[in-house]
Amino acid sequence: MLKWFLVIVVLVLVTGLMQPGLARRLRLGRLPGDLHFSFRGRGYHLPFTTTLLLSLLAWLLLRSI
């Protein structure tokens, strides 16, 4: 149990560190369906398509294990 917990923590840490570079290369957050809008001088970002894509990828990865 502890082994799996450590593996998950390390994977989340590595993914978090790699995310800015991967987002630029893979254009995550800029896909069709990701919403960007401004309201009262503040910018808001709602990455619907990116979230669906990453959820599908995680589901497929976990299903193959």
PDB file of C-alpha atoms in Angstrom, residues 9-24:
ATOM      1  CA  VAL A   9       3.171  10.909  -5.222  1.00  0.00           C
ATOM      2  CA  VAL A  10       6.289  10.716  -7.412  1.00  0.00           C
ATOM      3  CA  LEU A  11       4.193  10.576 -10.602  1.00  0.00           C
ATOM      4  CA  VAL A  12       2.154  13.609  -9.561  1.00  0.00           C
ATOM      5  CA  LEU A  13       5.342  15.498  -8.680  1.00  0.00           C
ATOM      6  CA  VAL A  14       7.049  14.667 -11.985  1.00  0.00           C
ATOM      7  CA  THR A  15       3.906  15.486 -13.963  1.00  0.00           C
ATOM      8  CA  GLY A  16       3.569  18.807 -12.155  1.00  0.00           C
ATOM      9  CA  LEU A  17       7.168  19.725 -12.930  1.00  0.00           C
ATOM     10  CA  MET A  18       6.836  18.752 -16.604  1.00  0.00           C
ATOM     11  CA  GLN A  19       3.429  20.408 -17.113  1.00  0.00           C
ATOM     12  CA  PRO A  20       4.562  23.910 -18.198  1.00  0.00           C
ATOM     13  CA  GLY A  21       6.831  22.551 -20.934  1.00  0.00           C
ATOM     14  CA  LEU A  22       4.310  19.966 -22.107  1.00  0.00           C
ATOM     15  CA  ALA A  23       1.518  22.530 -22.165  1.00  0.00           C
ATOM     16  CA  ARG A  24       3.515  24.729 -24.535  1.00  0.00           C
TER      17      ARG A  24
END
